[in-house]
mmCIF file of C-alpha atoms and ligand atoms in Angstrom:
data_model
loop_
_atom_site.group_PDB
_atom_site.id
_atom_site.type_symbol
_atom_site.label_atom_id
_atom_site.label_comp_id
_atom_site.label_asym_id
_atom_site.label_seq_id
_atom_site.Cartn_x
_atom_site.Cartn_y
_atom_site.Cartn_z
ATOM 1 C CA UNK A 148 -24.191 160.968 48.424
ATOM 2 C CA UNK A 149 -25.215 164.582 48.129
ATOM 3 C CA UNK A 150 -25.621 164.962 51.804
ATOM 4 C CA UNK A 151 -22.099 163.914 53.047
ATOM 5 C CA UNK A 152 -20.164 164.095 49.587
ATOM 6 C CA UNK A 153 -21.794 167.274 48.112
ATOM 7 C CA UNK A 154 -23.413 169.704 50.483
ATOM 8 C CA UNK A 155 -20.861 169.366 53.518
ATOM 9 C CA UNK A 156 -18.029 169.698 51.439
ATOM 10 C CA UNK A 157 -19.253 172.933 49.921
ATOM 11 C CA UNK A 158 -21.095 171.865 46.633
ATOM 12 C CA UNK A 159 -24.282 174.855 47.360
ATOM 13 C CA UNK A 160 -25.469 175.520 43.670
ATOM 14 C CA UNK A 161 -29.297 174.277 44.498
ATOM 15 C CA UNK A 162 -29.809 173.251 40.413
ATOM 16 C CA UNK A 163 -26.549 171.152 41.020
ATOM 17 C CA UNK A 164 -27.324 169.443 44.047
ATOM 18 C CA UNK A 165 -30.765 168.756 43.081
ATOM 19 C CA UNK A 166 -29.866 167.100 39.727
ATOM 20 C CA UNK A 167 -27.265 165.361 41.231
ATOM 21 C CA UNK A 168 -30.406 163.701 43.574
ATOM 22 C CA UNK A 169 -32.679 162.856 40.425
ATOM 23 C CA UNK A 170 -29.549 161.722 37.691
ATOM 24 C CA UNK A 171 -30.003 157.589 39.035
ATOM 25 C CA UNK A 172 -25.613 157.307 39.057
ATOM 26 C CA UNK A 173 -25.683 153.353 39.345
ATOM 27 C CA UNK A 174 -27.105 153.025 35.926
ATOM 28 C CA UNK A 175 -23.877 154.670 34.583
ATOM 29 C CA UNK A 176 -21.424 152.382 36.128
ATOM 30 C CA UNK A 177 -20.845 148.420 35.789
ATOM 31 C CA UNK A 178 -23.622 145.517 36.851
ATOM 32 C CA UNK A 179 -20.623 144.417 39.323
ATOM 33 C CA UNK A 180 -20.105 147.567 40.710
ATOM 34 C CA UNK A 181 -24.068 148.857 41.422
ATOM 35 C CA UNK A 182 -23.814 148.486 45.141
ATOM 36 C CA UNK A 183 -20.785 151.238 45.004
ATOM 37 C CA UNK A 184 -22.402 153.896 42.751
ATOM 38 C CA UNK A 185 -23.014 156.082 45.137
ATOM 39 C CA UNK A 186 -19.453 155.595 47.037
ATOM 40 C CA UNK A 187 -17.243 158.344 47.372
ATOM 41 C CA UNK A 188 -14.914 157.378 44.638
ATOM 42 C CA UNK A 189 -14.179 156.597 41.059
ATOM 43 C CA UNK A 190 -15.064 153.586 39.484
ATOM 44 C CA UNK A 191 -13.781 151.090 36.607
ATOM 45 C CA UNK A 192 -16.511 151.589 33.250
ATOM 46 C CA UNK A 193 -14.265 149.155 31.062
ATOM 47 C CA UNK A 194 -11.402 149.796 28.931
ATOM 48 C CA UNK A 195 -8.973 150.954 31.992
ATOM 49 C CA UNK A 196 -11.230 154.083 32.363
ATOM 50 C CA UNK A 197 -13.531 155.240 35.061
ATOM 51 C CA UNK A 198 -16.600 157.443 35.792
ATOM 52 C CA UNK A 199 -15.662 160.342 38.450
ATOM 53 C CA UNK A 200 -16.025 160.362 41.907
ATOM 54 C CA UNK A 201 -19.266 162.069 42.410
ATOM 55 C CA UNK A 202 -17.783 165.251 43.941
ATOM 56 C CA UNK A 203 -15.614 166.270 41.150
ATOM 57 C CA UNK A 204 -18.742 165.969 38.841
ATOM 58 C CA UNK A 205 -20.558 168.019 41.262
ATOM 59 C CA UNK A 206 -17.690 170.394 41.455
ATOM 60 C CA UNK A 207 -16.840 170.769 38.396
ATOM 61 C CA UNK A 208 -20.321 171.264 37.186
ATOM 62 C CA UNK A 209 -21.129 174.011 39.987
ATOM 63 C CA UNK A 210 -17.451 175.636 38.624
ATOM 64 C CA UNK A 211 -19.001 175.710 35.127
ATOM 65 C CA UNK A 212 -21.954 178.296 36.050
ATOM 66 C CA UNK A 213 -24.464 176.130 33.730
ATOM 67 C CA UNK A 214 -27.963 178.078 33.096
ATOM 68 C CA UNK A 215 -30.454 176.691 30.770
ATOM 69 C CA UNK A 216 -29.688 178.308 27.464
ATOM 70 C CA UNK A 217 -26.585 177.311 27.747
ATOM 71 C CA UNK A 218 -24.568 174.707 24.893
ATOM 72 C CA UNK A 219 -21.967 172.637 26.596
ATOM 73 C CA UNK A 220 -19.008 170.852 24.894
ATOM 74 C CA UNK A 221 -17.690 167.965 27.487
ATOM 75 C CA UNK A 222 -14.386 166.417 26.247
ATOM 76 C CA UNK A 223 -14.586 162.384 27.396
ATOM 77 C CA UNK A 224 -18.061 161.336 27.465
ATOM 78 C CA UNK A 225 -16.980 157.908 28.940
ATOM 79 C CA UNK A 226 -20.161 156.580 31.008
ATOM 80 C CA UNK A 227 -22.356 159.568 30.322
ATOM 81 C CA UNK A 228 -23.071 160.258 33.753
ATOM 82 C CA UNK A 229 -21.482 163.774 33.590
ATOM 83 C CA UNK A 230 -22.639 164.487 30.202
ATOM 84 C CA UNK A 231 -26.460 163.527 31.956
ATOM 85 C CA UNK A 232 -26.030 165.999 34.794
ATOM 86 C CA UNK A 233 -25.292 169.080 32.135
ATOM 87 C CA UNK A 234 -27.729 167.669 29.995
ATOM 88 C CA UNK A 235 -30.124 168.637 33.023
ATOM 89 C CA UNK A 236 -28.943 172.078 33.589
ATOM 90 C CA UNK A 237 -28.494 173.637 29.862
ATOM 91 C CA UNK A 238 -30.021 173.271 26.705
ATOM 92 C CA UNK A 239 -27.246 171.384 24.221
ATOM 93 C CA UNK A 240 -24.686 169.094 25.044
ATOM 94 C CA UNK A 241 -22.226 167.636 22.813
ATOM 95 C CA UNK A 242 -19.717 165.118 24.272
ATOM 96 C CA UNK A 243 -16.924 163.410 22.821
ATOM 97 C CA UNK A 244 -15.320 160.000 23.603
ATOM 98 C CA UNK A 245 -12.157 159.224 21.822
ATOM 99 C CA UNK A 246 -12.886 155.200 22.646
ATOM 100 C CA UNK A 247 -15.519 153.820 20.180
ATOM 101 C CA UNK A 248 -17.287 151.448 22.345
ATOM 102 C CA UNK A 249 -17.767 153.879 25.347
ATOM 103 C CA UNK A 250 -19.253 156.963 22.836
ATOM 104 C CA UNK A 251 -21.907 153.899 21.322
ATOM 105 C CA UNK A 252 -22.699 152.398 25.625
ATOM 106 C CA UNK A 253 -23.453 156.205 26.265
ATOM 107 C CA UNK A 254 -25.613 157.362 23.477
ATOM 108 C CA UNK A 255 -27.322 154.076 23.844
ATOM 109 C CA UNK A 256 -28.283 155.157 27.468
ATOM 110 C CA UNK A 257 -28.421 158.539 27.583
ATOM 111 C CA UNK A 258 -31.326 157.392 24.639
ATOM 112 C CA UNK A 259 -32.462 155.036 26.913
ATOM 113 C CA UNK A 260 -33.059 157.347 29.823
ATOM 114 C CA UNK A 261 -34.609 160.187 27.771
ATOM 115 C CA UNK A 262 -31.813 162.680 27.208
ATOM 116 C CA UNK A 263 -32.712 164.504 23.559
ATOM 117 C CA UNK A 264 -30.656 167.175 24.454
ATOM 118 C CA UNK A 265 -27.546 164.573 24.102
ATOM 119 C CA UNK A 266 -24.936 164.184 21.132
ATOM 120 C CA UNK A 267 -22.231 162.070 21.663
ATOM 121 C CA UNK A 268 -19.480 161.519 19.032
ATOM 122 C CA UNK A 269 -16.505 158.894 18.699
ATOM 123 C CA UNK A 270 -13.326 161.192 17.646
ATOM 124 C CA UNK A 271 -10.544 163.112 19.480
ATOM 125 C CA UNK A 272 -11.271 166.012 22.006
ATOM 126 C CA UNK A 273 -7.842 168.024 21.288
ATOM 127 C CA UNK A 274 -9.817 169.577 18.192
ATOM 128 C CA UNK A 275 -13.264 169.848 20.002
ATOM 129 C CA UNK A 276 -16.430 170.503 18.125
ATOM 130 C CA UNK A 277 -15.410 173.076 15.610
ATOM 131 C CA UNK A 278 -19.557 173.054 13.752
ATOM 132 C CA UNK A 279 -21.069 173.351 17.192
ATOM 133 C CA UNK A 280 -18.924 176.372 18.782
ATOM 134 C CA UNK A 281 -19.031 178.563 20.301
ATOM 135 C CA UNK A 282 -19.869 176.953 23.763
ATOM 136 C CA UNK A 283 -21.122 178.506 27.035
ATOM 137 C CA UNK A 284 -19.423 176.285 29.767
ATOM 138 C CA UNK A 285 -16.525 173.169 28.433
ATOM 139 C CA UNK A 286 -16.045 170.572 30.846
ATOM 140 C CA UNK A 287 -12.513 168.703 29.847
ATOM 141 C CA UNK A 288 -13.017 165.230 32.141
ATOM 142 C CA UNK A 289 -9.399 163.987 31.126
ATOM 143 C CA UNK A 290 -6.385 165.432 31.854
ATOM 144 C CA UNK A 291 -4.228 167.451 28.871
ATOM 145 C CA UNK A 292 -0.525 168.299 30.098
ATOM 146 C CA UNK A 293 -1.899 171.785 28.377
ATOM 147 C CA UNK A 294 -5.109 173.778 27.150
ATOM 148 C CA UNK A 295 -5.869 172.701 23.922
ATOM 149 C CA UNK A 296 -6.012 175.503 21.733
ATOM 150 C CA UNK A 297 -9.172 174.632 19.711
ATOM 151 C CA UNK A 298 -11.141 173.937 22.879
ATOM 152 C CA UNK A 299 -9.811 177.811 23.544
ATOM 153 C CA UNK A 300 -11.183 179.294 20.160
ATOM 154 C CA UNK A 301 -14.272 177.488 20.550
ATOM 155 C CA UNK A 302 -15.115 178.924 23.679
ATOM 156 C CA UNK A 303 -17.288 181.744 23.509
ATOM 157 C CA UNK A 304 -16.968 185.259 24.979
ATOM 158 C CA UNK A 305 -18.004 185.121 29.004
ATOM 159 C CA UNK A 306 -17.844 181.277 28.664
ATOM 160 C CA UNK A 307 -16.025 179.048 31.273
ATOM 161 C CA UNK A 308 -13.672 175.947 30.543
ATOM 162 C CA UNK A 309 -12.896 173.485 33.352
ATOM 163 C CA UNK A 310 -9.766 171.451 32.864
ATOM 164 C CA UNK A 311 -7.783 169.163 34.987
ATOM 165 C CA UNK A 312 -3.850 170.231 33.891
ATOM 166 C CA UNK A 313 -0.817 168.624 33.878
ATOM 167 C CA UNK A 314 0.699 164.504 34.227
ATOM 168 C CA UNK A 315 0.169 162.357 37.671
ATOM 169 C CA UNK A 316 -1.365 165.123 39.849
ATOM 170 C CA UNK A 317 -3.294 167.557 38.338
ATOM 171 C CA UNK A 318 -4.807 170.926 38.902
ATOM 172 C CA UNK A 319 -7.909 172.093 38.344
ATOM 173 C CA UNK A 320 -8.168 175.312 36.375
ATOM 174 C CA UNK A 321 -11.509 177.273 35.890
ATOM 175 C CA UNK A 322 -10.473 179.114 32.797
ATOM 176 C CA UNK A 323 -12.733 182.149 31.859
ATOM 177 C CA UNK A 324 -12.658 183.905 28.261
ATOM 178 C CA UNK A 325 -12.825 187.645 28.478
ATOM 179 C CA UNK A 326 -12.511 190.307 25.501
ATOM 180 C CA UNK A 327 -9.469 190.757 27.150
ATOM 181 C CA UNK A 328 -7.681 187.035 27.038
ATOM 182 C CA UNK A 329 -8.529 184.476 29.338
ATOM 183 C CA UNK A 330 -8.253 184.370 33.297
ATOM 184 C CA UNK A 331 -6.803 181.184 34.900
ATOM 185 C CA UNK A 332 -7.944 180.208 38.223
ATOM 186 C CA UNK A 333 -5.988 177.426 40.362
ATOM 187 C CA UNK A 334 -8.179 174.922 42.353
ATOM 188 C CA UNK A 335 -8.495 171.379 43.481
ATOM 189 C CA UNK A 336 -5.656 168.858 42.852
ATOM 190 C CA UNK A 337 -7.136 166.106 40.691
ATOM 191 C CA UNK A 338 -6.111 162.789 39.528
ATOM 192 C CA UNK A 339 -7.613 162.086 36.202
ATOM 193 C CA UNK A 340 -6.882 159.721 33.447
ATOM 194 C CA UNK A 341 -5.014 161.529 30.777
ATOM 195 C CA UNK A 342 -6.710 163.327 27.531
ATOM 196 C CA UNK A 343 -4.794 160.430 24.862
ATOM 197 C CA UNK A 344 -3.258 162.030 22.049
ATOM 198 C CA UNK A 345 -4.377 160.215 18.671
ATOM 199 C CA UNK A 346 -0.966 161.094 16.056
ATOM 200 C CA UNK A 347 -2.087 164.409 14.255
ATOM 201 C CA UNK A 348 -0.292 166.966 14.604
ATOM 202 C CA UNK A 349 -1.753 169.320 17.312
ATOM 203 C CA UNK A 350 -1.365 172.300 19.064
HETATM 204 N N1 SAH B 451 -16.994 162.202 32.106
HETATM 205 C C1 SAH B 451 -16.932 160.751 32.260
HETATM 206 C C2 SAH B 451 -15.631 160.269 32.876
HETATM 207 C C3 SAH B 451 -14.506 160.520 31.994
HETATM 208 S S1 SAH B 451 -13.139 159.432 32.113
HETATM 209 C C4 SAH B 451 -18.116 160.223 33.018
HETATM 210 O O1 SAH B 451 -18.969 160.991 33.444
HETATM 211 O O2 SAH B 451 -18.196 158.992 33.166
HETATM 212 C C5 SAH B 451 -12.225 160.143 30.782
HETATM 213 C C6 SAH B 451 -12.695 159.734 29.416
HETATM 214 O O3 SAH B 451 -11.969 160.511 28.474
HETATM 215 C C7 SAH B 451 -12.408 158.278 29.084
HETATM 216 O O4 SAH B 451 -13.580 157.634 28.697
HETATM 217 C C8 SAH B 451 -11.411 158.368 27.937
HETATM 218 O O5 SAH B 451 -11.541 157.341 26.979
HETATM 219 C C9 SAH B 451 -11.740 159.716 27.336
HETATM 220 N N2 SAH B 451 -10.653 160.328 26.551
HETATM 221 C C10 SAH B 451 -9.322 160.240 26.758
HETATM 222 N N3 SAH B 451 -8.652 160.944 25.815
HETATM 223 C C11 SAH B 451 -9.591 161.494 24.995
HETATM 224 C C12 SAH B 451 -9.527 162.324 23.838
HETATM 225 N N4 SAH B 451 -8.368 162.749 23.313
HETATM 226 N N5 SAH B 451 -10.694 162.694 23.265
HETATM 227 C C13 SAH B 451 -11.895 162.280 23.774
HETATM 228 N N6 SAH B 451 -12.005 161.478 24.849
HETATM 229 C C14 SAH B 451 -10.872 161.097 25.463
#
């Protein structure tokens, strides 16, 4: 997988590619779908969502410049496998799962597997994790049709966001806060599930 997925399609961040070798992917996904974990593809995790193709995690984690003092907000924790990888590379990482059964399957292995560094909560990512902020790197692994403006306040200075935008196709936008405003960069097209809106109000 990190051979012909990662490294020869550009992936060259050495702490990436090396944690991507150790994080064992097949205990993330389904008992029926073991023998594909380390397939070039998404795959189903249960309520019509799916853990990412392993070169969007890798790419999105090597976009996200993660050192290890780093705190990390991830927005749709749903297997944990990303959430493992950052877990890994920085010091804090606080995911959150808007499905209540996915957040409780993830903490439940991440504990398993020996991740301290870990909190998952159940809630809605649209208003982030306003006690925790600000965050170093955020790592948005559903797709908004537009950047949420909490995730944006709780970003800190220097930091970097990476967010799949927009409905059906996506782009990938590496998003970095300056004293200045933020700078938008353009990148892969992306198919993610969409980032659900619960019924507050939002903005
Ligand atoms: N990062 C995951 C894959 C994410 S799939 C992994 O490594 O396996 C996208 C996840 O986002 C799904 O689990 C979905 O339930 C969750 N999600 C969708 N809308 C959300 C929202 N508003 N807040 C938090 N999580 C959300």
């Amino acid at each position: 997988m990190v051979e012909d997925q990662l490294r020869a399609r550009g992936i060259r961040d050495r702490a990436v590619l090396a944690t991507m070798t150790q994080v064992p992917r097949h205990k993330f996904v389904l008992p029926s779908f073991q023998h594909l974990a380390y397939a070039d593809h998404p795959l189903p995790i249960g309520f019509d969502q799916t853990i990412s193709q392993p070169y969007i995690v890798g790419y999105m984690t090597e976009a996200a410049e993660i050192s290890p003092e780093d705190k990390v907000l991830e927005i749709g924790t749903g297997s944990g496998y990303q959430a493992a990888i950052l877990a890994e590379l920085s010091r804090e990482v606080y995911t959150i799962e808007i499905i209540p059964e996915l957040a409780a399957r993830a903490r439940t292995l991440l504990r398993d597997l020996g991740y301290t560094n870990v909190h998952v909560r159940t809630g809605d990512g649209y208003a982030g994790w306003r006690e925790q902020a600000p965050f170093d790197a955020i790592l948005v692994t559903a797709a908004p049709d537009h950047v949420p403006q909490a995730l944006v306040e709780q970003l800190a200075v220097n930091g970097r966001m990476i967010i799949p935008l927009g409905a059906g196709e996506q782009e990938m936008r590496v998003i970095t806060k300056t004293t200045a405003g933020l700078i938008h960069r353009s990148t892969l097209l992306v198919r993610f599930v969409p980032l659900v809106r619960s019924d507050t109000a939002r903005r």
